[in-house]
Every structure is written in structure tokens, then in C-alpha cells.
PDB file of C-alpha atoms and ligand atoms in Angstrom:
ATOM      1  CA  UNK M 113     -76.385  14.509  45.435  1.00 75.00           C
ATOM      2  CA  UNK M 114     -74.287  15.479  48.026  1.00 87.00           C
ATOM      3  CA  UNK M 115     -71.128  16.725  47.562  1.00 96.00           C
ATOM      4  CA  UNK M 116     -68.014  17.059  49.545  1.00 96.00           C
ATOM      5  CA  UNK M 117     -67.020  21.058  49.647  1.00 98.00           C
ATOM      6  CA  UNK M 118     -63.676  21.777  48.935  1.00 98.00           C
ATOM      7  CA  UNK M 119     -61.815  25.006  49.672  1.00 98.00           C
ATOM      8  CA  UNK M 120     -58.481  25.433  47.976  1.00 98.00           C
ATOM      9  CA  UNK M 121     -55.868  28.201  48.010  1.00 98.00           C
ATOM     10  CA  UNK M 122     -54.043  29.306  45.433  1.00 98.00           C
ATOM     11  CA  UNK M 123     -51.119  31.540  46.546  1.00 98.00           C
ATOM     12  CA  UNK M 124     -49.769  32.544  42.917  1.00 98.00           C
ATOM     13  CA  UNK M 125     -46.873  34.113  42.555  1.00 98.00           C
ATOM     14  CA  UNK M 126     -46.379  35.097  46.286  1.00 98.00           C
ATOM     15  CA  UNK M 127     -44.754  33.191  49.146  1.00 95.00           C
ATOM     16  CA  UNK M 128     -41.422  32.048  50.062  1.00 96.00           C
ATOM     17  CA  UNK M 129     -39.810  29.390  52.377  1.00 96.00           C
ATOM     18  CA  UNK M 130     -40.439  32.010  55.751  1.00 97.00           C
ATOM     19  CA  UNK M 131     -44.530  32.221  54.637  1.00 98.00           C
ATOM     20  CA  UNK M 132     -44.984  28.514  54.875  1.00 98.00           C
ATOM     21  CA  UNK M 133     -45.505  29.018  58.507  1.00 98.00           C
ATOM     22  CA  UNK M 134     -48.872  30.159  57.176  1.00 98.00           C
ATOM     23  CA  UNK M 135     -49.207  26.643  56.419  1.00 98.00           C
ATOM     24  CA  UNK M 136     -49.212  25.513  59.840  1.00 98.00           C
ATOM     25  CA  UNK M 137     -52.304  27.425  60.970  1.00 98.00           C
ATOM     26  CA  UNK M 138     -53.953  25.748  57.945  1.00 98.00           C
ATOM     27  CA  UNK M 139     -53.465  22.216  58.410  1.00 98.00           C
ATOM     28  CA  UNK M 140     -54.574  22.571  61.994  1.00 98.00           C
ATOM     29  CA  UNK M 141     -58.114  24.281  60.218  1.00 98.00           C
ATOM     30  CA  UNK M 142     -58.145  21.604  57.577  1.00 98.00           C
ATOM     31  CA  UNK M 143     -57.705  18.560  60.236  1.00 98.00           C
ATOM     32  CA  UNK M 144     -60.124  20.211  62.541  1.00 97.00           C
ATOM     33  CA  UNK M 145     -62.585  20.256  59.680  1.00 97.00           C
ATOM     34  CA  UNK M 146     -63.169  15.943  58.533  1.00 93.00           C
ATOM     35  CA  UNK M 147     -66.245  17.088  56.156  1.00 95.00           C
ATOM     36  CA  UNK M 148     -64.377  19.432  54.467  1.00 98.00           C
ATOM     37  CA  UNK M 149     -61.351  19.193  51.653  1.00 98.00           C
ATOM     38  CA  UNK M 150     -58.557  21.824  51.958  1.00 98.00           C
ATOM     39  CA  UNK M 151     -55.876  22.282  49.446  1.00 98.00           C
ATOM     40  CA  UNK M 152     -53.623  25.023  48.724  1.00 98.00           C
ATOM     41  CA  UNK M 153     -51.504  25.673  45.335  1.00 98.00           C
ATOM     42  CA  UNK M 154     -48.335  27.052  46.277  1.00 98.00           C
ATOM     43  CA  UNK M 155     -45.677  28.250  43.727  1.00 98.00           C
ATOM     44  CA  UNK M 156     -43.329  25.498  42.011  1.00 98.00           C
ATOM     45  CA  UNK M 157     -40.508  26.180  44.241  1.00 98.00           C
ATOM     46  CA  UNK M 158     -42.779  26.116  47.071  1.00 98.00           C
ATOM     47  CA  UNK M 159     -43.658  22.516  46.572  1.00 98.00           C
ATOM     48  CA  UNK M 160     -41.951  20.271  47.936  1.00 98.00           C
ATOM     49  CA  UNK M 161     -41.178  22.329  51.395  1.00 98.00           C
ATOM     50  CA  UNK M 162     -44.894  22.651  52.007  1.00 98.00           C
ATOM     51  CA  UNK M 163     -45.102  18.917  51.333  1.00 98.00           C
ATOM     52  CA  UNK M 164     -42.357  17.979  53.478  1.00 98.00           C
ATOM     53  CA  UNK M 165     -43.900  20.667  56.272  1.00 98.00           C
ATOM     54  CA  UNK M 166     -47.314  19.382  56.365  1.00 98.00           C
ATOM     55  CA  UNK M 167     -47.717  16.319  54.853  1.00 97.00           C
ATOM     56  CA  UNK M 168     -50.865  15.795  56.212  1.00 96.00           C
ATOM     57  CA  UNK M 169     -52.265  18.774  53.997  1.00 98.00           C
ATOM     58  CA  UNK M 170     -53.229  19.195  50.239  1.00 98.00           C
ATOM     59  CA  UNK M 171     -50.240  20.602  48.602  1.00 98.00           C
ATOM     60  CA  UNK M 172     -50.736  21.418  44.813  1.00 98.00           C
ATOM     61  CA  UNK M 173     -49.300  23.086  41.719  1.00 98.00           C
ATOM     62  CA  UNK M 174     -50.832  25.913  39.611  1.00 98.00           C
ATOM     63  CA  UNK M 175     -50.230  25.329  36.286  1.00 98.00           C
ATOM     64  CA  UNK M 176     -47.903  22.324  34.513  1.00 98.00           C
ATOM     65  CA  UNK M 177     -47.306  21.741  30.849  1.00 98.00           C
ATOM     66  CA  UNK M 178     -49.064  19.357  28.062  1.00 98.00           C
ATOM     67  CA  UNK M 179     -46.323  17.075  27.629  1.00 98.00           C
ATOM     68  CA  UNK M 180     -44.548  14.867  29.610  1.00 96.00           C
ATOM     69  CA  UNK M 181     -40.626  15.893  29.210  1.00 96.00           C
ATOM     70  CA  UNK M 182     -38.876  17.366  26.504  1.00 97.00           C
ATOM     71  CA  UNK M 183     -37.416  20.851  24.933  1.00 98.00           C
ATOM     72  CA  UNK M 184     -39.743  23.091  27.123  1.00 98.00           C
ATOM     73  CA  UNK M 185     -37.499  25.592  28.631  1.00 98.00           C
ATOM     74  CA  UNK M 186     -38.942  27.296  31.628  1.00 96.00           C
ATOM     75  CA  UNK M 187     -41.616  24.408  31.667  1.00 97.00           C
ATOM     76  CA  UNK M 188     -42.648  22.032  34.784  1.00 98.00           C
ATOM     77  CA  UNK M 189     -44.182  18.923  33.788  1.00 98.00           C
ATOM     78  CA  UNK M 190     -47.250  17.324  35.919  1.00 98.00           C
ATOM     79  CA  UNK M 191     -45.090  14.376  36.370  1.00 98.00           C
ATOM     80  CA  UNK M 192     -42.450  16.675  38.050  1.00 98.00           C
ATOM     81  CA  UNK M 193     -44.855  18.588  40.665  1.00 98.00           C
ATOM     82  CA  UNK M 194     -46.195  15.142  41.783  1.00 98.00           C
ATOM     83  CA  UNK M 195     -42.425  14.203  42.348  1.00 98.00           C
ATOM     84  CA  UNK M 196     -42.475  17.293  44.099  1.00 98.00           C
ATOM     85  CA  UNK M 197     -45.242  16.082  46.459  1.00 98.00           C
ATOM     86  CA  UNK M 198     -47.976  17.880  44.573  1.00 98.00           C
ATOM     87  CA  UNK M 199     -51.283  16.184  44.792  1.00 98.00           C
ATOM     88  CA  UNK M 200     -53.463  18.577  42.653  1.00 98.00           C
ATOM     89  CA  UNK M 201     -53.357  21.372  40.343  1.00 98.00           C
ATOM     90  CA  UNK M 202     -54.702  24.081  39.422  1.00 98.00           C
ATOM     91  CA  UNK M 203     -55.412  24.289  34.877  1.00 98.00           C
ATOM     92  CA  UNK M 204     -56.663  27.362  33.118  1.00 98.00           C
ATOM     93  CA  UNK M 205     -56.226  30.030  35.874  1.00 98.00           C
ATOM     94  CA  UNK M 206     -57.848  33.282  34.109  1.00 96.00           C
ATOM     95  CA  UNK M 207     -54.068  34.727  34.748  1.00 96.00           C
ATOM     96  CA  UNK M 208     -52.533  32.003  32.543  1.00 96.00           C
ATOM     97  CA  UNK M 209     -55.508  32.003  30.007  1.00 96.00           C
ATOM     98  CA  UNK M 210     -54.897  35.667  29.755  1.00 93.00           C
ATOM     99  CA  UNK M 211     -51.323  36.536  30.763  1.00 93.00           C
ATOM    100  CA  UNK M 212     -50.031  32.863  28.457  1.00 94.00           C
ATOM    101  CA  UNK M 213     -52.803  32.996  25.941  1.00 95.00           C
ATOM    102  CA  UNK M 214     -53.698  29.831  26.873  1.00 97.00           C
ATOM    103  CA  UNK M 215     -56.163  28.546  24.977  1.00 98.00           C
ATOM    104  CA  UNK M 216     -59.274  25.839  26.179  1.00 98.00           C
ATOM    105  CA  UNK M 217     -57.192  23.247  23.683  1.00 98.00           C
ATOM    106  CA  UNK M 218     -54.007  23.762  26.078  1.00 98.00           C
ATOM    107  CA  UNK M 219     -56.021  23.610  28.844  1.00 98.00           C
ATOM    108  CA  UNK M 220     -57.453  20.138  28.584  1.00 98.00           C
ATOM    109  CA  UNK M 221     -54.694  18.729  27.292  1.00 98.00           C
ATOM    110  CA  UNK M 222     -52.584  20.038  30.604  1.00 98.00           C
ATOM    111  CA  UNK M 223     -55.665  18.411  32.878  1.00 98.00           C
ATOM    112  CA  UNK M 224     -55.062  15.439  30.720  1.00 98.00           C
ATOM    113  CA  UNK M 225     -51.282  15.429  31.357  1.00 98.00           C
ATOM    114  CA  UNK M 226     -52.239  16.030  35.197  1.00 98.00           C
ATOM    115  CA  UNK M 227     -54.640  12.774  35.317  1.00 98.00           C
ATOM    116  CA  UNK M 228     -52.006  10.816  33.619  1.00 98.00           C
ATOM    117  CA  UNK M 229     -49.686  11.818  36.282  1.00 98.00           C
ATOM    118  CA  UNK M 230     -51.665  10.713  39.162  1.00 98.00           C
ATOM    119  CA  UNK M 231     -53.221  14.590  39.811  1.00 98.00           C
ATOM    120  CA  UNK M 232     -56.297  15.769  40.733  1.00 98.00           C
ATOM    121  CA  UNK M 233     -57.346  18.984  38.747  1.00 98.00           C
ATOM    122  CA  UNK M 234     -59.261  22.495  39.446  1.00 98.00           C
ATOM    123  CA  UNK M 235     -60.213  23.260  35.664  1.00 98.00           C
ATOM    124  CA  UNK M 236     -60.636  27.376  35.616  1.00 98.00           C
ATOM    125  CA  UNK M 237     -63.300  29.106  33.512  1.00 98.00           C
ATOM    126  CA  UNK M 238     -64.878  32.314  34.132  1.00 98.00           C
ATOM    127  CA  UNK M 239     -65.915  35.435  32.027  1.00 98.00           C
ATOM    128  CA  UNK M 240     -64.224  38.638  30.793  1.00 96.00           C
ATOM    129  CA  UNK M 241     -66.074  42.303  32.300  1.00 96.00           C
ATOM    130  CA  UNK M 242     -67.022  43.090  28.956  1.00 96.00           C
ATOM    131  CA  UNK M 243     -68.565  39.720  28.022  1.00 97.00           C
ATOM    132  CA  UNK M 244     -71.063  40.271  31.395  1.00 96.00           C
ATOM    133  CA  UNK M 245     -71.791  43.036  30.324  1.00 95.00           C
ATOM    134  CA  UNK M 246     -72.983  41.935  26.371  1.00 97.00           C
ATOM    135  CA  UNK M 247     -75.323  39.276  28.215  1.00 97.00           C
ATOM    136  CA  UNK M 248     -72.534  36.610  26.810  1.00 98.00           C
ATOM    137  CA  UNK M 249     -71.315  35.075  30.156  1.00 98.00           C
ATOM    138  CA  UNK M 250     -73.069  31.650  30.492  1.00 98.00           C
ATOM    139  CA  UNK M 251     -72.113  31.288  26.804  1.00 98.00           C
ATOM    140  CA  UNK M 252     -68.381  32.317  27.182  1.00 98.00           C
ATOM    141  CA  UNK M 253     -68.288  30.359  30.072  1.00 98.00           C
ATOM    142  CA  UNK M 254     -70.149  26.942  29.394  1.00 98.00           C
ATOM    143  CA  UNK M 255     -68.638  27.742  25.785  1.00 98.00           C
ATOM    144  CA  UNK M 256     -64.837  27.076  28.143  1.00 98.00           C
ATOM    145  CA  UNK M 257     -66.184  23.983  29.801  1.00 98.00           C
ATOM    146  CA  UNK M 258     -67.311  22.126  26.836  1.00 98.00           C
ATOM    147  CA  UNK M 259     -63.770  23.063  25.112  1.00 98.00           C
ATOM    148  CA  UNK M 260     -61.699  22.452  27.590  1.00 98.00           C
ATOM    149  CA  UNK M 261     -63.077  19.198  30.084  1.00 98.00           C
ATOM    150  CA  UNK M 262     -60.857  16.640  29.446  1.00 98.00           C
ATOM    151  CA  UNK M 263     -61.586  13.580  28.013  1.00 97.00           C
ATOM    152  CA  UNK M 264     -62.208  10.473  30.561  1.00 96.00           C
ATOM    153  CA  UNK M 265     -63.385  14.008  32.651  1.00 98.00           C
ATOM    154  CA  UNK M 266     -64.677  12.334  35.969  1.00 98.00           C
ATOM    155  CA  UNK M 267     -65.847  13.864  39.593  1.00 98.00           C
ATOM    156  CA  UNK M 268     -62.916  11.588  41.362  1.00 97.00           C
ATOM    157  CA  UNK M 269     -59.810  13.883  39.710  1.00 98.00           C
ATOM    158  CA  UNK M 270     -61.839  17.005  38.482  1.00 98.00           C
ATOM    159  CA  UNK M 271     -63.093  19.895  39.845  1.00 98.00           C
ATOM    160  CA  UNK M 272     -64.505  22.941  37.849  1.00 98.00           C
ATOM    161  CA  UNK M 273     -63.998  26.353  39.861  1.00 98.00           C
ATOM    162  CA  UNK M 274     -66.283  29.557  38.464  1.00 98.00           C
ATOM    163  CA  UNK M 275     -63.934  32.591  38.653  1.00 98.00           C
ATOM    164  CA  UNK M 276     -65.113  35.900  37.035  1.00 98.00           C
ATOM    165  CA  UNK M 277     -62.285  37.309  35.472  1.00 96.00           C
ATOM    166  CA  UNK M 278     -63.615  41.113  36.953  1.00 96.00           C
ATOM    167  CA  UNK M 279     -63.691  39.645  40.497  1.00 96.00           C
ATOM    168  CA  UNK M 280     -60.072  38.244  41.323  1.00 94.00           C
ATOM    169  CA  UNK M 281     -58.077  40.163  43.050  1.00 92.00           C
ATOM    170  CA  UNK M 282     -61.218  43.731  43.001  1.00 94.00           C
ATOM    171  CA  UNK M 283     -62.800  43.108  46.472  1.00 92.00           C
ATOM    172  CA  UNK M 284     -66.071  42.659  44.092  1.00 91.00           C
ATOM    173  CA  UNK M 285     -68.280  39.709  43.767  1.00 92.00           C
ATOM    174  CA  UNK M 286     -71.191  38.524  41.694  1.00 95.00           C
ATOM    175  CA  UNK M 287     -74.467  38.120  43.382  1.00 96.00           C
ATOM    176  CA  UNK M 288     -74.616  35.017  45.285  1.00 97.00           C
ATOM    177  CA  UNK M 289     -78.023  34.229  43.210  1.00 97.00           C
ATOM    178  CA  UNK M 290     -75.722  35.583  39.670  1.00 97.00           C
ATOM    179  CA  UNK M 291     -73.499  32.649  41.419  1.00 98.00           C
ATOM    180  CA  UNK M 292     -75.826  30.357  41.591  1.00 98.00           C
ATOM    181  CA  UNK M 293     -77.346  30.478  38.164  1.00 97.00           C
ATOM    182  CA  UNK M 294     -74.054  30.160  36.473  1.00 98.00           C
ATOM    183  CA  UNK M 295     -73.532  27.314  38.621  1.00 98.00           C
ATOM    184  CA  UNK M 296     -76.332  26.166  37.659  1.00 98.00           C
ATOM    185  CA  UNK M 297     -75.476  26.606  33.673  1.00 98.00           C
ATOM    186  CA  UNK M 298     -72.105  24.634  34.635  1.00 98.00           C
ATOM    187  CA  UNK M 299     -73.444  21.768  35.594  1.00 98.00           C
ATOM    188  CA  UNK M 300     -76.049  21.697  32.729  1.00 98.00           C
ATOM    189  CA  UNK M 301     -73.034  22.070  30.635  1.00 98.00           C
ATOM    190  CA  UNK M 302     -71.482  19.130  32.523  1.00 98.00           C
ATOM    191  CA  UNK M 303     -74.277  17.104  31.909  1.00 98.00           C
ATOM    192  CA  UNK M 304     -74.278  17.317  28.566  1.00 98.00           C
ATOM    193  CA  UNK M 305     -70.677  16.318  28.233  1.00 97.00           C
ATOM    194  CA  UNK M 306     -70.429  13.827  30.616  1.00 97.00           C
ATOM    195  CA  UNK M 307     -73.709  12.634  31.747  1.00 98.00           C
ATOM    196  CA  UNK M 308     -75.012  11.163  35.025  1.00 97.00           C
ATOM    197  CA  UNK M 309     -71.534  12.078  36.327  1.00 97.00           C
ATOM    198  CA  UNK M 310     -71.838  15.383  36.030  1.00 98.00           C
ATOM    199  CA  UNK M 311     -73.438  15.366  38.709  1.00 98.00           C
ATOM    200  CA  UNK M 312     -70.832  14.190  41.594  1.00 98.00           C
ATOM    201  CA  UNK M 313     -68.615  16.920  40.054  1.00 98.00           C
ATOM    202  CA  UNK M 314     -67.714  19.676  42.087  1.00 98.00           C
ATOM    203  CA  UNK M 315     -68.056  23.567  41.041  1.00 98.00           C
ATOM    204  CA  UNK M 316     -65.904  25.607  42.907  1.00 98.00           C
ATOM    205  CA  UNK M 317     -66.690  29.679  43.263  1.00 98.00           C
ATOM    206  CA  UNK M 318     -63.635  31.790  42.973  1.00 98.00           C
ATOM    207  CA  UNK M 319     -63.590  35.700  42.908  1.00 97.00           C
ATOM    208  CA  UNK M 320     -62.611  38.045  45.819  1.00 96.00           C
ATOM    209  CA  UNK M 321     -63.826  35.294  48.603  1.00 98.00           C
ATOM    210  CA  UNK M 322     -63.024  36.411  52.282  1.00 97.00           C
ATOM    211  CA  UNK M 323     -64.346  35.439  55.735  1.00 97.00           C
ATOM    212  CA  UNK M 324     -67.184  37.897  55.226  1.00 97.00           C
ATOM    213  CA  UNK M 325     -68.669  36.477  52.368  1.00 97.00           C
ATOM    214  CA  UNK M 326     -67.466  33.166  52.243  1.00 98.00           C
ATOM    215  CA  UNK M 327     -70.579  31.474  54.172  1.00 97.00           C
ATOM    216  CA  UNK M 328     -73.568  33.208  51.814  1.00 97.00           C
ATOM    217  CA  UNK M 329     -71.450  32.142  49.046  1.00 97.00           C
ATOM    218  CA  UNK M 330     -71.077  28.378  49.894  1.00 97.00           C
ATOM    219  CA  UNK M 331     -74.523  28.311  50.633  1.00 96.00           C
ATOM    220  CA  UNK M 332     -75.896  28.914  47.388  1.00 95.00           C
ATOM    221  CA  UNK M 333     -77.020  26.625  44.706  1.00 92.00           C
ATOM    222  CA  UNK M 334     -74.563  24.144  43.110  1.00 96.00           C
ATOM    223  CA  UNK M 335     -71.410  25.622  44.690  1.00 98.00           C
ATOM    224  CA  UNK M 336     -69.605  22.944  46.220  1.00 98.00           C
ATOM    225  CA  UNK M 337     -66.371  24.789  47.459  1.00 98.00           C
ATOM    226  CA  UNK M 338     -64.230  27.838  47.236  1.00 98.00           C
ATOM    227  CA  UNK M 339     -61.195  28.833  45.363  1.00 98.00           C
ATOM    228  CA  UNK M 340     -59.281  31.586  47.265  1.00 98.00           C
ATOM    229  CA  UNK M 341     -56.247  33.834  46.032  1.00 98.00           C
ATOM    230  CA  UNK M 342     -55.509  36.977  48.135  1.00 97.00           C
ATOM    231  CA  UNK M 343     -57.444  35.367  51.173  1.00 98.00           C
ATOM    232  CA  UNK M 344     -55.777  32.147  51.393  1.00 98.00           C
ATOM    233  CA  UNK M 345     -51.612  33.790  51.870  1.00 98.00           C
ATOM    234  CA  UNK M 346     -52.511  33.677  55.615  1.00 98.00           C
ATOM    235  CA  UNK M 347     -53.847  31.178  58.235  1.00 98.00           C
ATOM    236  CA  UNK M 348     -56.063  34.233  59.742  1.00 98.00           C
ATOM    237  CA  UNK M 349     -57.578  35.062  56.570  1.00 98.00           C
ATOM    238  CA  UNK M 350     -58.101  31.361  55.328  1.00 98.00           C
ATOM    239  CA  UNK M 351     -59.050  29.343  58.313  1.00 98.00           C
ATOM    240  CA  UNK M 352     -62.431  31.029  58.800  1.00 98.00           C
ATOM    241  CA  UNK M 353     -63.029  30.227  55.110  1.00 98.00           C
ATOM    242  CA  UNK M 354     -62.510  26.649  56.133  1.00 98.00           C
ATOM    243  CA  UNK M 355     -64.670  27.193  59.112  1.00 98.00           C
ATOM    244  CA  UNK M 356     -67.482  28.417  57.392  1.00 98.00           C
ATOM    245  CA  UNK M 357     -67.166  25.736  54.964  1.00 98.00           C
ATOM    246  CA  UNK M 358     -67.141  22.931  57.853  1.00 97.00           C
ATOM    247  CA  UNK M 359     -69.962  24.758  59.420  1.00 96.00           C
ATOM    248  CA  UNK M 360     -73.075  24.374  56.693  1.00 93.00           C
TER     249      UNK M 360
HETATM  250  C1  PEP L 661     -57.761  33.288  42.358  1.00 75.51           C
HETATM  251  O1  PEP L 661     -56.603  33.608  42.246  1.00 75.51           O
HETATM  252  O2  PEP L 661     -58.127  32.212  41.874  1.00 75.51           O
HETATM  253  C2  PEP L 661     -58.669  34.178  43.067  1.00 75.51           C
HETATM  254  C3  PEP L 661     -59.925  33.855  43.115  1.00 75.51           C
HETATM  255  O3  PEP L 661     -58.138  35.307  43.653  1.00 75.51           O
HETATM  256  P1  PEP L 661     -58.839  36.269  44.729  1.00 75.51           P
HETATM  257  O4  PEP L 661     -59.486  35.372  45.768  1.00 75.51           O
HETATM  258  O5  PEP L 661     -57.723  37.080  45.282  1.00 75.51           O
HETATM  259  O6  PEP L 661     -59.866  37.063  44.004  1.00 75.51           O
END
């Protein structure tokens, strides 16, 4: 099956009105690149200025709450960010799983708040250091896509993104063929929650992805995209991400 790649940024809590210049450089990448889809997740404030700046250019959230209104202080509903002119977010971030003790129950119900609000999702799962190193991450981690897909879970709104917990942010990777096996594991997974459409669903790596290592990444088994953090806060760290993406 062949899959569309997807490379999506996810600027966390960094940016501000002046950085959305970055944008710019992006959108010229991402229209310059038909086969490929490019998104970035900009913070909640961010939103709606990087919508209104390049509308022709993915703009999503990176986290919204379960329910649709209510006596959430703090809280952004999914309804809200796609008001904002969000068109995707990000669920289950290993920064909100950890930081928020989110749990894989509050993460598919906030992927099934996003579908009802018209938003595609990037569902998050990826393993702890110490659970590599007990032999237990294709259990933790197939363990967090069979508890938290949500239900109705279908390749035309979600996207599952493989992000080591030990390699955001470190400047270290897995192996690309360690990447490829747990990719492999994922979709397996997949399969047995969803079926035949597991198999249009795309599996995005995330992890410490730059220029360098983009390409031998994307290349390997079952990984249909990238998810980028410290890479994707400039258009001359992202673009060739994009490029290599455009160019398998
Ligand atoms: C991320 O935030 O999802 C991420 C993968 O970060 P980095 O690329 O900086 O490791």
C-alpha cells in the first residue's frame, strides 16, 4: 500500500508572533513538495496568526481537552483550535503523557473529541529509557496503541507517530532497522484493532530527526512520515526534512 508521507512540526512551547516568519520558508517547501503532507503544530496562541499567514499550510494544535466546553479552566477545547484555523492536532505527546499524567484513556477520548470537531489527529506513543532497556518496548508501546486508538480510528483523520521518549529533544536516535521493527509491531497492532485499514494508516517516526538523518529514516520499513520538534522552529532546519521526504 502506498502511503502518502507526512512530515509535521511540532514547535511546543516555543515561538511567538516575530518566529512565524519561519513559516514562510515552510509553506514555500511544503507547496514545492505535491507528494508530500506538511503540517506544523504551533502553540495555542500561535494559531490563528499562522492560519491567517499561510493559509495555504497545515496549521495544527498540540494538545486539546476531552470535552467539548465547560468548567475547564486553563483548557482549549478541539472545537476552539479548529475555530482558530487549526486543521490537526497533535494527542498524547510523551511531554503531556508525562509532564499531565495523561493517561491512554485521556488520550483517546481527546482524539475522539478532535474527530468530532472536524480534526485530523497525530496519536503519540513511544517508550520510556528504562522500558528499552527491560526488553518491554514493543509491549509498552503496542500496549499504548491498543489503549488509546480511538474508536471509529480510521487512516483519513489518524496518524500514529513512534517517538521514543529517550530520543526527543537528546540528538540520539534508534537504529533505523530498531525503527523499522517497531514500526513494524505498530501496524501489527493496528491490524488487530482495526483490520484491513490498518493498513492505509500512517506511522510517523519522531525522535531527534534533522536534515542528516531524516532521509535513512524515511526510508525504512513502515515509516510513512516524520514528526519533528527542535528541527522544525526554523525554515533552514525543516525544509530539507521536507525535501528529503519529497525526494524518495
Ligand atoms: C517532538 O517534540 O515530538 C520531537 C520529536 O522532538 P525532537 O525532534 O526535538 O526530538
Amino acid at each position: 500500500m502506498m502511503r502518502r508521507k507526512l512530515v509535521a512540526g511540532n514547535w511546543k512551547m516555543n515561538g511567538s508572533c516575530a518566529a512565524l516568519a519561519e513559516l514562510d520558508g515552510i509553506a514555500v517547501a511544503a507547496a514545492a513538495a505535491p507528494g508530500v503532507d506538511v503540517a506544523v503544530a504551533v502553540p495555542f496562541t500561535l494559531i490563528a496568526p499562522a492560519a491567517e499567514r499561510v493559509p495555504a499550510l497545515v496549521i495544527g494544535a498540540q494538545d486539546v481537552h476531552p470535552a467539548a466546553g465547560g468548567a475547564h479552566t486553563g483548557c482549549v477545547s478541539a472545537a476552539m483550535v479548529a475555530e482558530a484555523g487549526a486543521r490537526f492536532t497533535l494527542v498524547g505527546h510523551s511531554e503531556r503523557r508525562c509532564d499531565q499524567a495523561e493517561s491512554d484513556g485521556d488520550v483517546k477520548a481527546k482524539a475522539e473529541a478532535a474527530y468530532r470537531a472536524g480534526l485530523t489527529v497525530i496519536l503519540c506513543v513511544g517508550e520510556q529509557l528504562a522500558e528499552r532497556d527491560a526488553g518491554r518496548a514493543e509491549a509498552v508501546v503496542t500496549g499504548q496503541v491498543a489503549a488509546s486508538l480511538p474508536d471509529g480510528a480510521a487512516a483519513a483523520w489518524l496518524s500514529i507517530a513512534y517517538e521514543p521518549v529517550w530520543a526527543i529533544g537528546t540528538g540520539r536516535t534508534p537504529t533505523v532497522a530498531d525503527v523499522a521493527q517497531m514500526h513494524g509491531a505498530i501496524r501489527r497492532q493496528l491490524a488487530a484493532s482495526i483490520g484491513e485499514e490498518a493498513d492505509a494508516v500512517r506511522i510517523l517516526y519522531g525522535g531527534s530527526v534533522t536534515a542528516d538523518n531524516a532521509a535513512g529514516l524515511l526510508r525504512a520499513g513502515d515509516v510513512d512520515g516524520a514528526l519533528v520538534g527542535g528541527a522544525s522552529l526554523t525554515a533552514a532546519k525543516f525544509v530539507p526534512i521536507v525535501e528529503a521526504a519529497a525526494a524518495l
